[in-house]
PDB file of C-alpha atoms in Angstrom:
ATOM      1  CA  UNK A  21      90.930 106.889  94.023  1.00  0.00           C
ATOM      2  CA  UNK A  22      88.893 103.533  93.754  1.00  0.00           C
ATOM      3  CA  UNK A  23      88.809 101.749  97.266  1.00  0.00           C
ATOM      4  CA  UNK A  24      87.697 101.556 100.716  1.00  0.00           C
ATOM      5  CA  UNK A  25      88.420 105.610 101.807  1.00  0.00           C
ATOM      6  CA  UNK A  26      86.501 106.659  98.073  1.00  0.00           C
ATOM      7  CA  UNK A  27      83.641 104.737  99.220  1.00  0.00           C
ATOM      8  CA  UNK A  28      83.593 105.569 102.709  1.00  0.00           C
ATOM      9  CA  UNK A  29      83.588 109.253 101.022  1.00  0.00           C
ATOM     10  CA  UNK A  30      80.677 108.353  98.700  1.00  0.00           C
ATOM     11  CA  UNK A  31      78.063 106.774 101.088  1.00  0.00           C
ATOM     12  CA  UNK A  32      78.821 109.314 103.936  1.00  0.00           C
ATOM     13  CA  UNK A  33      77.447 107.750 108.112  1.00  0.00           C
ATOM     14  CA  UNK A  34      77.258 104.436 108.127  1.00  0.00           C
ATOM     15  CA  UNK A  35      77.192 101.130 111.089  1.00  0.00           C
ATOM     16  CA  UNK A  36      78.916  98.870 108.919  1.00  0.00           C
ATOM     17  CA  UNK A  37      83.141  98.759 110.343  1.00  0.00           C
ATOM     18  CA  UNK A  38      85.688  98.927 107.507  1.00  0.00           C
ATOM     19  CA  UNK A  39      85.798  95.373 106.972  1.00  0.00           C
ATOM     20  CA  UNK A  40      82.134  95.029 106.087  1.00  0.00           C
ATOM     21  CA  UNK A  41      82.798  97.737 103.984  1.00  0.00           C
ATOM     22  CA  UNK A  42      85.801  96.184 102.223  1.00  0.00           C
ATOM     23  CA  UNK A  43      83.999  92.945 101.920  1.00  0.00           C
ATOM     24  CA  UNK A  44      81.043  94.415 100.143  1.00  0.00           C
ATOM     25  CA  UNK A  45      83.439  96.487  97.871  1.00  0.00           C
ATOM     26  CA  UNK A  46      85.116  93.499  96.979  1.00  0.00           C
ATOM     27  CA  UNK A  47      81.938  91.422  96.154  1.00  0.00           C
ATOM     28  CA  UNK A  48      80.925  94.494  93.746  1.00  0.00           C
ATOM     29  CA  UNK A  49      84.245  94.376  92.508  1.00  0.00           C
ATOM     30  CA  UNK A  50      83.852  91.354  91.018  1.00  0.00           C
ATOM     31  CA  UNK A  51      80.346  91.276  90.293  1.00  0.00           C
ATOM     32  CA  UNK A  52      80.844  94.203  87.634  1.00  0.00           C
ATOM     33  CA  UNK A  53      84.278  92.137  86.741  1.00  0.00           C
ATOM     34  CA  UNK A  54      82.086  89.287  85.572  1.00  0.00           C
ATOM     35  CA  UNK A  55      79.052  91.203  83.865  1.00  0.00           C
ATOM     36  CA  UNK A  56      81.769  92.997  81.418  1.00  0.00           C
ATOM     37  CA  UNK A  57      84.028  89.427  81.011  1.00  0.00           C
ATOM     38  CA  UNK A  58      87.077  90.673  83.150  1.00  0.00           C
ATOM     39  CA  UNK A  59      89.379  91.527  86.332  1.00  0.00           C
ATOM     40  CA  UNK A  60      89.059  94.940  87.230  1.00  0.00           C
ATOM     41  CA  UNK A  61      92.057  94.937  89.568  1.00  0.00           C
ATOM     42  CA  UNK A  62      95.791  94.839  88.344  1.00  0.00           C
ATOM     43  CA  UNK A  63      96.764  91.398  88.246  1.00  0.00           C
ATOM     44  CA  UNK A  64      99.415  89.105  87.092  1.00  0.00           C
ATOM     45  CA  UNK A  65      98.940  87.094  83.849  1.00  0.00           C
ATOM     46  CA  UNK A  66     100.514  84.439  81.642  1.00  0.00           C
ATOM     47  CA  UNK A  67      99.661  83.416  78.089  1.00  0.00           C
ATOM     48  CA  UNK A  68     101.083  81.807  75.635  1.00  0.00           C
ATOM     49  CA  UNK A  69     100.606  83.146  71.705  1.00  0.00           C
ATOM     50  CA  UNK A  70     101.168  82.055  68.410  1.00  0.00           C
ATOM     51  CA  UNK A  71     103.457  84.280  66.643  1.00  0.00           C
ATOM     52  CA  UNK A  72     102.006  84.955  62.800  1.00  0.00           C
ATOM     53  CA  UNK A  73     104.953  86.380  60.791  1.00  0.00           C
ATOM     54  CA  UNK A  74     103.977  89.882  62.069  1.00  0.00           C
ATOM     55  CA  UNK A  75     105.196  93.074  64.383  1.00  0.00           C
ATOM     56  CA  UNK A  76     102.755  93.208  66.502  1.00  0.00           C
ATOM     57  CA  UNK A  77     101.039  90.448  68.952  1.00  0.00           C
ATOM     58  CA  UNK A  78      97.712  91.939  71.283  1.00  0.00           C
ATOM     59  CA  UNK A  79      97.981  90.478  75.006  1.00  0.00           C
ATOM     60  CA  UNK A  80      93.942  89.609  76.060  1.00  0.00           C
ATOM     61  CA  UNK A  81      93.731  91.491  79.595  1.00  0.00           C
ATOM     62  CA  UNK A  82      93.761  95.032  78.999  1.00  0.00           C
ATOM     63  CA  UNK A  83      95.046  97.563  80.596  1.00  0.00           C
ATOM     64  CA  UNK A  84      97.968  96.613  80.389  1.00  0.00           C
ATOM     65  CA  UNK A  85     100.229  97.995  83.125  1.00  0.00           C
ATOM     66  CA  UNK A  86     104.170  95.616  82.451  1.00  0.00           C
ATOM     67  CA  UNK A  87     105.525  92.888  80.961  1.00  0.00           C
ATOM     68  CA  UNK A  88     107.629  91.304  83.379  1.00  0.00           C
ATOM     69  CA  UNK A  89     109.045  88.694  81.110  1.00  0.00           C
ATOM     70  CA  UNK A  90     108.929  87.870  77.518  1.00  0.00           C
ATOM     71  CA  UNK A  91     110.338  84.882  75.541  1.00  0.00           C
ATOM     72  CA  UNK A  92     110.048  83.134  72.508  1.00  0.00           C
ATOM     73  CA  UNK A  93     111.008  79.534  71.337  1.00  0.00           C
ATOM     74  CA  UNK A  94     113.552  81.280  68.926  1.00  0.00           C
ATOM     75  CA  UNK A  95     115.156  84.104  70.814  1.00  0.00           C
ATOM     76  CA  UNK A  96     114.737  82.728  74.331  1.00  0.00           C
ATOM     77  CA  UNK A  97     113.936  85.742  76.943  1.00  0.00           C
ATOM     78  CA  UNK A  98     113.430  88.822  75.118  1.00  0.00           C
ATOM     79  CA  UNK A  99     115.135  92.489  77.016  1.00  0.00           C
ATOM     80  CA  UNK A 100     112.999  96.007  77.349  1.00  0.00           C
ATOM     81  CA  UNK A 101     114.374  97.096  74.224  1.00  0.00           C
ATOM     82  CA  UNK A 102     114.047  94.207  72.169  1.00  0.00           C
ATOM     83  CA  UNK A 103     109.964  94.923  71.794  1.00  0.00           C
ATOM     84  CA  UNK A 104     107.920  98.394  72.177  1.00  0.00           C
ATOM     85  CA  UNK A 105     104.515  97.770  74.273  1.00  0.00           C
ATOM     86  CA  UNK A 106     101.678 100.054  73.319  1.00  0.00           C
ATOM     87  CA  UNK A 107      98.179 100.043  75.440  1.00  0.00           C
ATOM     88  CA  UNK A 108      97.948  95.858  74.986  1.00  0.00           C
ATOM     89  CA  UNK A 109      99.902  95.298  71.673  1.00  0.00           C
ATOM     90  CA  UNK A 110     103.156  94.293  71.559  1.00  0.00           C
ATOM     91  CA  UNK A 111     105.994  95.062  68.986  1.00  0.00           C
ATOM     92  CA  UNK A 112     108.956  93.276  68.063  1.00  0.00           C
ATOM     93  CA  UNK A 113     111.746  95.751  67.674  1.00  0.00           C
ATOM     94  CA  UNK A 114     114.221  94.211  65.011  1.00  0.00           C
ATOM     95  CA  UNK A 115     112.078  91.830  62.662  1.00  0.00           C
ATOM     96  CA  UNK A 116     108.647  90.094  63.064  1.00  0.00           C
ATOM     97  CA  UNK A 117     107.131  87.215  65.071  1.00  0.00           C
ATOM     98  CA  UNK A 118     107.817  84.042  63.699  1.00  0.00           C
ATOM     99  CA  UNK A 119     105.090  81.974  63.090  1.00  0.00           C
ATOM    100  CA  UNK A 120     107.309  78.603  63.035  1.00  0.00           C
ATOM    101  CA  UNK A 121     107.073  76.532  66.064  1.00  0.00           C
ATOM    102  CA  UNK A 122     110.034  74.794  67.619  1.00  0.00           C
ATOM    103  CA  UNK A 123     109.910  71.365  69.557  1.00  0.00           C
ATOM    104  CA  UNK A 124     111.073  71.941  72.506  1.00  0.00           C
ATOM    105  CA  UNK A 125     111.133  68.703  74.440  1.00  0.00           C
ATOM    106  CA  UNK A 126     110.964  68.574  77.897  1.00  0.00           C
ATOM    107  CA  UNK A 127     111.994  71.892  78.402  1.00  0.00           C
ATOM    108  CA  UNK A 128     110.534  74.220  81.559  1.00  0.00           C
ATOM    109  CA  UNK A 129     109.261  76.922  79.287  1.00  0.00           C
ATOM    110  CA  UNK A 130     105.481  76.783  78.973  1.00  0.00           C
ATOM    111  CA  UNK A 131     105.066  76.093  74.829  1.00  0.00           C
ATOM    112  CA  UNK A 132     102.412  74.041  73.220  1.00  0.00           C
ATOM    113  CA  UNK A 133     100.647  73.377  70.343  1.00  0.00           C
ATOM    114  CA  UNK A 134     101.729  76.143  67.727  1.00  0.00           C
ATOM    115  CA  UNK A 135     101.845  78.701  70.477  1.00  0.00           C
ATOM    116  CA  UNK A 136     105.972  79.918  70.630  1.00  0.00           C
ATOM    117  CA  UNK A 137     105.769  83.227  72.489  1.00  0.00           C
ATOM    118  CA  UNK A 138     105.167  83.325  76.455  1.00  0.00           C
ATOM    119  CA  UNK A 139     104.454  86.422  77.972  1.00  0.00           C
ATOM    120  CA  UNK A 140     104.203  86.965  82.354  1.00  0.00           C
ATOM    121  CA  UNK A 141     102.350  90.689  82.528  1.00  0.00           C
ATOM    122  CA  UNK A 142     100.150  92.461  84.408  1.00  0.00           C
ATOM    123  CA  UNK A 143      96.994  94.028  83.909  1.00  0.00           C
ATOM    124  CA  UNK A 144      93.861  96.045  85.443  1.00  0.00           C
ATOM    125  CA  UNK A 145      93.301  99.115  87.229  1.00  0.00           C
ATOM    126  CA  UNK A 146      94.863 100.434  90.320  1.00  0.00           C
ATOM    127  CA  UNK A 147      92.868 100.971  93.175  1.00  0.00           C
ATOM    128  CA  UNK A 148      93.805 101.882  96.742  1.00  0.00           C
ATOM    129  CA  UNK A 149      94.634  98.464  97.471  1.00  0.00           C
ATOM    130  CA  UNK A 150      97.333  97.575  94.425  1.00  0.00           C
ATOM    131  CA  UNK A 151      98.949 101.096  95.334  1.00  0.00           C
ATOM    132  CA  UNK A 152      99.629  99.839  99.078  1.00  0.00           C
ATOM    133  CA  UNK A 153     100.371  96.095  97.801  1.00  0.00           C
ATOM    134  CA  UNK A 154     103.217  97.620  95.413  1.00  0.00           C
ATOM    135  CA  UNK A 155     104.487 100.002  97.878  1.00  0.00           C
ATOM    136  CA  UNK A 156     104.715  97.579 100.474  1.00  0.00           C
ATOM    137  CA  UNK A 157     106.779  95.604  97.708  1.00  0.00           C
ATOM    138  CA  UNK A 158     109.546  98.369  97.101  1.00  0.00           C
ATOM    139  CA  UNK A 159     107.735  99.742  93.835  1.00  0.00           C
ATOM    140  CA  UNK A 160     107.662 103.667  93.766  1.00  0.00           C
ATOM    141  CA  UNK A 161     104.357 104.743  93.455  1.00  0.00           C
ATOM    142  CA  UNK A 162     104.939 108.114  93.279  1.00  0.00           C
ATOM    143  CA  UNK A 163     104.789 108.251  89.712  1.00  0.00           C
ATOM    144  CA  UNK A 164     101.434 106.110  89.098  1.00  0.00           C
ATOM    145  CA  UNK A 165      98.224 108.037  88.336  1.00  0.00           C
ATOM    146  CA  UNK A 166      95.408 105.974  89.511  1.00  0.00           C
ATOM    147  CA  UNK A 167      93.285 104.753  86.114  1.00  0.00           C
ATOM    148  CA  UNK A 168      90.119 103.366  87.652  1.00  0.00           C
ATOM    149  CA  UNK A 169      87.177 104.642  85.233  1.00  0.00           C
ATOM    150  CA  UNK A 170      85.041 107.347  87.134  1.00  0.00           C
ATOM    151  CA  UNK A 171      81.907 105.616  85.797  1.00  0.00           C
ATOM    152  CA  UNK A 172      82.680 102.422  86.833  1.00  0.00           C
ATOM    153  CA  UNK A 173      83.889 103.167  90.192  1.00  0.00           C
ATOM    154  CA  UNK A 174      80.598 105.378  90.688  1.00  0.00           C
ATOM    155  CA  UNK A 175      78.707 102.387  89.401  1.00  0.00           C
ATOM    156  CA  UNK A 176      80.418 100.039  92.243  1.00  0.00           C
ATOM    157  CA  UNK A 177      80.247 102.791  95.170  1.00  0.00           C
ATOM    158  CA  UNK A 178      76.114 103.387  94.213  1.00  0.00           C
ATOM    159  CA  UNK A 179      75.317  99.951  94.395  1.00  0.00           C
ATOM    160  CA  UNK A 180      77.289  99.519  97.741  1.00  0.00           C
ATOM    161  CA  UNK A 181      75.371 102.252  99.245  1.00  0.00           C
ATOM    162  CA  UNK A 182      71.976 101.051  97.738  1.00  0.00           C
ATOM    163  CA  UNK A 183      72.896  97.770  99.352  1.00  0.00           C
ATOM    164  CA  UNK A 184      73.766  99.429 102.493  1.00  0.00           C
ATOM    165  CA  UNK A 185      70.760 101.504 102.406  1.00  0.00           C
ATOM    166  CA  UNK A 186      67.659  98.406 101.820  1.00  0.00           C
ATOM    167  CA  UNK A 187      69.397  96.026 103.808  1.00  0.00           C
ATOM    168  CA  UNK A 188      70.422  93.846 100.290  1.00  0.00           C
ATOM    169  CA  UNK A 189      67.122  93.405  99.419  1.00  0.00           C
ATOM    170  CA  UNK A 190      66.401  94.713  95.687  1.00  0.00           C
ATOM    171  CA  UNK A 191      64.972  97.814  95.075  1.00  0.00           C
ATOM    172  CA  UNK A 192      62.394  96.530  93.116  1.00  0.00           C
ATOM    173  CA  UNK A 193      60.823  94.775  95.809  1.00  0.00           C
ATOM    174  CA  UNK A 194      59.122  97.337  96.877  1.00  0.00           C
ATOM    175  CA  UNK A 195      55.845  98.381  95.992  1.00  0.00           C
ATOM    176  CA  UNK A 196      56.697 102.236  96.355  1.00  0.00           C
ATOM    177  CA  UNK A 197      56.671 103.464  92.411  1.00  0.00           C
ATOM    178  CA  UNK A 198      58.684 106.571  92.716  1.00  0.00           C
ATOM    179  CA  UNK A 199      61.955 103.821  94.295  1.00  0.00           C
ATOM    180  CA  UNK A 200      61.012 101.569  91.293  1.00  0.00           C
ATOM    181  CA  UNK A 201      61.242 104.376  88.797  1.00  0.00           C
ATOM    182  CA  UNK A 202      64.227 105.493  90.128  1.00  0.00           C
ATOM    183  CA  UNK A 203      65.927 101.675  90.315  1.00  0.00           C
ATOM    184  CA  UNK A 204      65.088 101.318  87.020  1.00  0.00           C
ATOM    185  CA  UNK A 205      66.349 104.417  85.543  1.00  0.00           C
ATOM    186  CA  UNK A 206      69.591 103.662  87.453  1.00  0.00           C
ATOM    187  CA  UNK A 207      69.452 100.380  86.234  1.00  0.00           C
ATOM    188  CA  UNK A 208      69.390 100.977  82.289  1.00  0.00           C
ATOM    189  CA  UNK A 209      72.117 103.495  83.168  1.00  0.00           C
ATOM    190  CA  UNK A 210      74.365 101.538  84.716  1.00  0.00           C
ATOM    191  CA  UNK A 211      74.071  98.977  82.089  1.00  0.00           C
ATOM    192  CA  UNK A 212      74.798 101.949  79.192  1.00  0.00           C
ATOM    193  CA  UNK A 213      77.953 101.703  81.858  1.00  0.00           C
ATOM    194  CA  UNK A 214      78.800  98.229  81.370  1.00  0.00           C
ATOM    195  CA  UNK A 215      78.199  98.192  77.726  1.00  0.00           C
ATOM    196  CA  UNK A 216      80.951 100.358  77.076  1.00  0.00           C
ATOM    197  CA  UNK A 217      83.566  98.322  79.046  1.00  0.00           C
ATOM    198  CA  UNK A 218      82.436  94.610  77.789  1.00  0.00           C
ATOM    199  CA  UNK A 219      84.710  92.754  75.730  1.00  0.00           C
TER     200      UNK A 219
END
């Protein structure tokens, strides 16, 4: 599972204390989360959609883990088995989306424009840390399967542990050819790696 004990597992001895560790996990974390355009780590989201007279709106984060609250200008909140959620779409049970838009006035819900949907959900992977956050929260975690992409999470934990290793200096700063060859095969790699998960 993706988080500090995986990595401690990867890069074997090491001087650097857990927090160090967690700190450079985290700052890899993100760095890959920018370079492929979004949050690796569950998180909660809000948008606001236009519905277009069809079944099916497509919520931007992805993966999509719950919806913890759905309503539209029309029906007001929407219950579980008034839509279907599959991977990041989102399916109206009885009838479509409307596309009309409402004026609300200066109601609390969070319309605007022609946007008349508003959907609270959250999204990402679960990692060591969002396991413990929702277990300390009540949520039984027996049942979730961490979904953290092998590749991705070998990507992170390698360039940790190259970090660790040349003191955060870049590889290719020294003039030793057999560390550059190897930096740049792992290099054109990793990006093959980050192709697949950009948006």
């Amino acid at each position: 599972m993706f988080g500090l004990e995986g990595l401690k597992n990867y890069i074997g001895e090491t001087s650097l204390d857990d927090p160090m560790l967690q700190f450079l996990l985290d700052a890899y974390l993100k760095k890959v989360g920018s370079l492929i355009g979004k949050d690796l780590e569950l998180a909660a989201y809000e948008e606001t959609l236009k519905g277009d007279g069809q079944q099916c709106i497509y919520l931007e984060k992805t993966p999509v883990f719950d919806i913890l609250h759905l309503e539209t200008v029309e029906d007001g909140e929407l219950l579980e088995h008034q839509y279907e959620r599959v991977d990041n779409r989102v399916y109206k049970s009885n009838g479509c989306w409307q596309g009309r838009y409402t004026t609300i006035g200066m109601s609390e819900i969070k319309y605007s424009s022609m946007e008349n949907i508003y959907v609270v959900y959250r999204a990402g992977y679960l990692t060591e840390r969002v396991l413990k956050e929702l277990e300390a929260n009540g949520v039984d975690i027996g049942h979730l399967e961490p979904n953290f992409p092998q590749d991705l999470e070998l990507l992170i934990y390698e360039s940790v542990k190259n970090h660790i290793q040349n003191g955060g200096k870049e590889l290719k700063s020294y003039a030793i050819d057999d560390i550059r060859y190897e930096y740049v095969t792992m290099a054109e790699s990793f990006q093959q790696v980050l192709e697949r998960y950009k948006k």
